[in-house]
């Protein structure tokens, strides 16, 4: 079958689900345009503070275990954001993503 590789389709779908969840939680989201240590930049502003998060989106595979951040990701304080394309869950842990969690993902 012709078409894009499955991992690109899954990764792209995971990023879109992550963006939708972040927007729903009140974050502004920018997408990285070049390959690097993060996929998304999320910003949320209130009267008291501005929060910025660098996020690397990971699609949860059926046998997924938590991923390790690279040295560069650790230095930049990049957070991993897990997305289960089947349940639609978006969370900072694999287990919560699998359960379909969709609320307050970065709090």
PDB file of C-alpha atoms in Angstrom:
ATOM      1  CA  UNK A   1       0.000   0.000   0.000  1.00  0.00           C
ATOM      2  CA  UNK A   2       1.325   3.410  -0.907  1.00  0.00           C
ATOM      3  CA  UNK A   3       1.260   6.341   1.434  1.00  0.00           C
ATOM      4  CA  UNK A   4       3.296   7.831   4.248  1.00  0.00           C
ATOM      5  CA  UNK A   5       5.053   5.514   6.724  1.00  0.00           C
ATOM      6  CA  UNK A   6       2.809   4.450   9.614  1.00  0.00           C
ATOM      7  CA  UNK A   7       5.077   6.002  12.273  1.00  0.00           C
ATOM      8  CA  UNK A   8       4.729   9.412  10.593  1.00  0.00           C
ATOM      9  CA  UNK A   9       0.940   9.130  10.482  1.00  0.00           C
ATOM     10  CA  UNK A  10       0.776   8.065  14.133  1.00  0.00           C
ATOM     11  CA  UNK A  11       3.212  10.783  15.225  1.00  0.00           C
ATOM     12  CA  UNK A  12       1.344  13.448  13.284  1.00  0.00           C
ATOM     13  CA  UNK A  13      -1.992  12.366  14.750  1.00  0.00           C
ATOM     14  CA  UNK A  14      -0.475  12.392  18.249  1.00  0.00           C
ATOM     15  CA  UNK A  15       0.804  15.953  17.773  1.00  0.00           C
ATOM     16  CA  UNK A  16      -2.624  17.149  16.621  1.00  0.00           C
ATOM     17  CA  UNK A  17      -4.327  15.540  19.617  1.00  0.00           C
ATOM     18  CA  UNK A  18      -1.749  17.138  21.938  1.00  0.00           C
ATOM     19  CA  UNK A  19      -2.272  20.563  20.367  1.00  0.00           C
ATOM     20  CA  UNK A  20      -6.061  20.256  20.714  1.00  0.00           C
ATOM     21  CA  UNK A  21      -5.757  19.272  24.384  1.00  0.00           C
ATOM     22  CA  UNK A  22      -3.364  22.140  25.145  1.00  0.00           C
ATOM     23  CA  UNK A  23      -5.616  24.677  23.405  1.00  0.00           C
ATOM     24  CA  UNK A  24      -8.583  23.341  25.387  1.00  0.00           C
ATOM     25  CA  UNK A  25      -6.569  23.880  28.598  1.00  0.00           C
ATOM     26  CA  UNK A  26      -5.887  27.530  27.715  1.00  0.00           C
ATOM     27  CA  UNK A  27      -2.357  27.266  26.294  1.00  0.00           C
ATOM     28  CA  UNK A  28      -1.079  28.989  23.156  1.00  0.00           C
ATOM     29  CA  UNK A  29       0.805  26.441  21.070  1.00  0.00           C
ATOM     30  CA  UNK A  30       3.590  26.837  18.515  1.00  0.00           C
ATOM     31  CA  UNK A  31       4.834  23.908  16.450  1.00  0.00           C
ATOM     32  CA  UNK A  32       8.563  23.411  15.862  1.00  0.00           C
ATOM     33  CA  UNK A  33       9.229  23.665  12.125  1.00  0.00           C
ATOM     34  CA  UNK A  34      12.564  21.838  12.110  1.00  0.00           C
ATOM     35  CA  UNK A  35      13.667  18.585  13.771  1.00  0.00           C
ATOM     36  CA  UNK A  36      15.023  19.160  17.255  1.00  0.00           C
ATOM     37  CA  UNK A  37      14.703  18.249  20.936  1.00  0.00           C
ATOM     38  CA  UNK A  38      11.071  19.418  21.202  1.00  0.00           C
ATOM     39  CA  UNK A  39       7.931  19.323  19.049  1.00  0.00           C
ATOM     40  CA  UNK A  40       5.795  22.027  20.652  1.00  0.00           C
ATOM     41  CA  UNK A  41       6.165  25.235  22.635  1.00  0.00           C
ATOM     42  CA  UNK A  42       3.213  25.906  24.935  1.00  0.00           C
ATOM     43  CA  UNK A  43       2.656  29.279  26.600  1.00  0.00           C
ATOM     44  CA  UNK A  44       0.001  30.289  29.118  1.00  0.00           C
ATOM     45  CA  UNK A  45      -0.315  33.780  30.568  1.00  0.00           C
ATOM     46  CA  UNK A  46      -2.281  35.041  33.525  1.00  0.00           C
ATOM     47  CA  UNK A  47      -2.237  38.335  35.398  1.00  0.00           C
ATOM     48  CA  UNK A  48       0.392  36.944  37.774  1.00  0.00           C
ATOM     49  CA  UNK A  49       2.725  34.830  35.646  1.00  0.00           C
ATOM     50  CA  UNK A  50       3.722  33.524  32.246  1.00  0.00           C
ATOM     51  CA  UNK A  51       4.368  29.792  31.893  1.00  0.00           C
ATOM     52  CA  UNK A  52       6.356  28.303  29.031  1.00  0.00           C
ATOM     53  CA  UNK A  53       6.755  24.577  28.342  1.00  0.00           C
ATOM     54  CA  UNK A  54       8.899  22.841  25.734  1.00  0.00           C
ATOM     55  CA  UNK A  55       7.213  19.536  24.873  1.00  0.00           C
ATOM     56  CA  UNK A  56       8.245  16.392  23.034  1.00  0.00           C
ATOM     57  CA  UNK A  57       5.136  14.476  21.942  1.00  0.00           C
ATOM     58  CA  UNK A  58       5.286  10.677  22.105  1.00  0.00           C
ATOM     59  CA  UNK A  59       2.608   8.402  20.660  1.00  0.00           C
ATOM     60  CA  UNK A  60       1.855   5.570  23.083  1.00  0.00           C
ATOM     61  CA  UNK A  61       2.396   2.166  21.492  1.00  0.00           C
ATOM     62  CA  UNK A  62       0.594  -0.908  22.889  1.00  0.00           C
ATOM     63  CA  UNK A  63       3.755  -2.053  24.673  1.00  0.00           C
ATOM     64  CA  UNK A  64       4.982   1.445  25.539  1.00  0.00           C
ATOM     65  CA  UNK A  65       7.125   2.196  28.527  1.00  0.00           C
ATOM     66  CA  UNK A  66       8.076   5.693  29.633  1.00  0.00           C
ATOM     67  CA  UNK A  67      10.740   7.174  27.357  1.00  0.00           C
ATOM     68  CA  UNK A  68      13.975   8.708  28.573  1.00  0.00           C
ATOM     69  CA  UNK A  69      14.769  12.313  27.740  1.00  0.00           C
ATOM     70  CA  UNK A  70      18.001  13.008  25.882  1.00  0.00           C
ATOM     71  CA  UNK A  71      20.754  15.010  27.541  1.00  0.00           C
ATOM     72  CA  UNK A  72      19.772  18.059  25.470  1.00  0.00           C
ATOM     73  CA  UNK A  73      16.128  17.654  26.474  1.00  0.00           C
ATOM     74  CA  UNK A  74      17.152  17.474  30.119  1.00  0.00           C
ATOM     75  CA  UNK A  75      19.269  20.618  29.800  1.00  0.00           C
ATOM     76  CA  UNK A  76      16.356  22.480  28.183  1.00  0.00           C
ATOM     77  CA  UNK A  77      13.796  21.094  30.701  1.00  0.00           C
ATOM     78  CA  UNK A  78      11.755  19.539  27.892  1.00  0.00           C
ATOM     79  CA  UNK A  79       8.729  17.619  29.154  1.00  0.00           C
ATOM     80  CA  UNK A  80       7.515  14.451  27.466  1.00  0.00           C
ATOM     81  CA  UNK A  81       3.835  14.460  26.574  1.00  0.00           C
ATOM     82  CA  UNK A  82       2.299  11.041  25.900  1.00  0.00           C
ATOM     83  CA  UNK A  83      -0.653  10.663  23.534  1.00  0.00           C
ATOM     84  CA  UNK A  84      -2.690   7.524  22.938  1.00  0.00           C
ATOM     85  CA  UNK A  85      -4.159   7.877  19.431  1.00  0.00           C
ATOM     86  CA  UNK A  86      -6.674   5.101  20.199  1.00  0.00           C
ATOM     87  CA  UNK A  87      -8.165   6.491  23.432  1.00  0.00           C
ATOM     88  CA  UNK A  88      -7.414  10.124  22.572  1.00  0.00           C
ATOM     89  CA  UNK A  89      -5.767  10.507  25.964  1.00  0.00           C
ATOM     90  CA  UNK A  90      -3.056  13.126  26.439  1.00  0.00           C
ATOM     91  CA  UNK A  91      -0.972  13.116  29.636  1.00  0.00           C
ATOM     92  CA  UNK A  92       2.490  13.447  31.108  1.00  0.00           C
ATOM     93  CA  UNK A  93       2.457   9.724  31.966  1.00  0.00           C
ATOM     94  CA  UNK A  94       1.904   6.675  29.735  1.00  0.00           C
ATOM     95  CA  UNK A  95      -0.724   5.183  32.078  1.00  0.00           C
ATOM     96  CA  UNK A  96      -2.904   8.261  32.142  1.00  0.00           C
ATOM     97  CA  UNK A  97      -2.743   8.627  28.347  1.00  0.00           C
ATOM     98  CA  UNK A  98      -3.865   5.016  27.919  1.00  0.00           C
ATOM     99  CA  UNK A  99      -6.857   5.635  30.190  1.00  0.00           C
ATOM    100  CA  UNK A 100      -8.003   8.418  27.894  1.00  0.00           C
ATOM    101  CA  UNK A 101      -7.211  11.318  30.243  1.00  0.00           C
ATOM    102  CA  UNK A 102      -7.827  14.663  28.577  1.00  0.00           C
ATOM    103  CA  UNK A 103      -8.007  17.261  31.343  1.00  0.00           C
ATOM    104  CA  UNK A 104      -5.399  19.655  32.735  1.00  0.00           C
ATOM    105  CA  UNK A 105      -2.469  17.859  31.201  1.00  0.00           C
ATOM    106  CA  UNK A 106       0.292  20.197  32.388  1.00  0.00           C
ATOM    107  CA  UNK A 107      -0.965  21.176  35.846  1.00  0.00           C
TER     108      UNK A 107
END
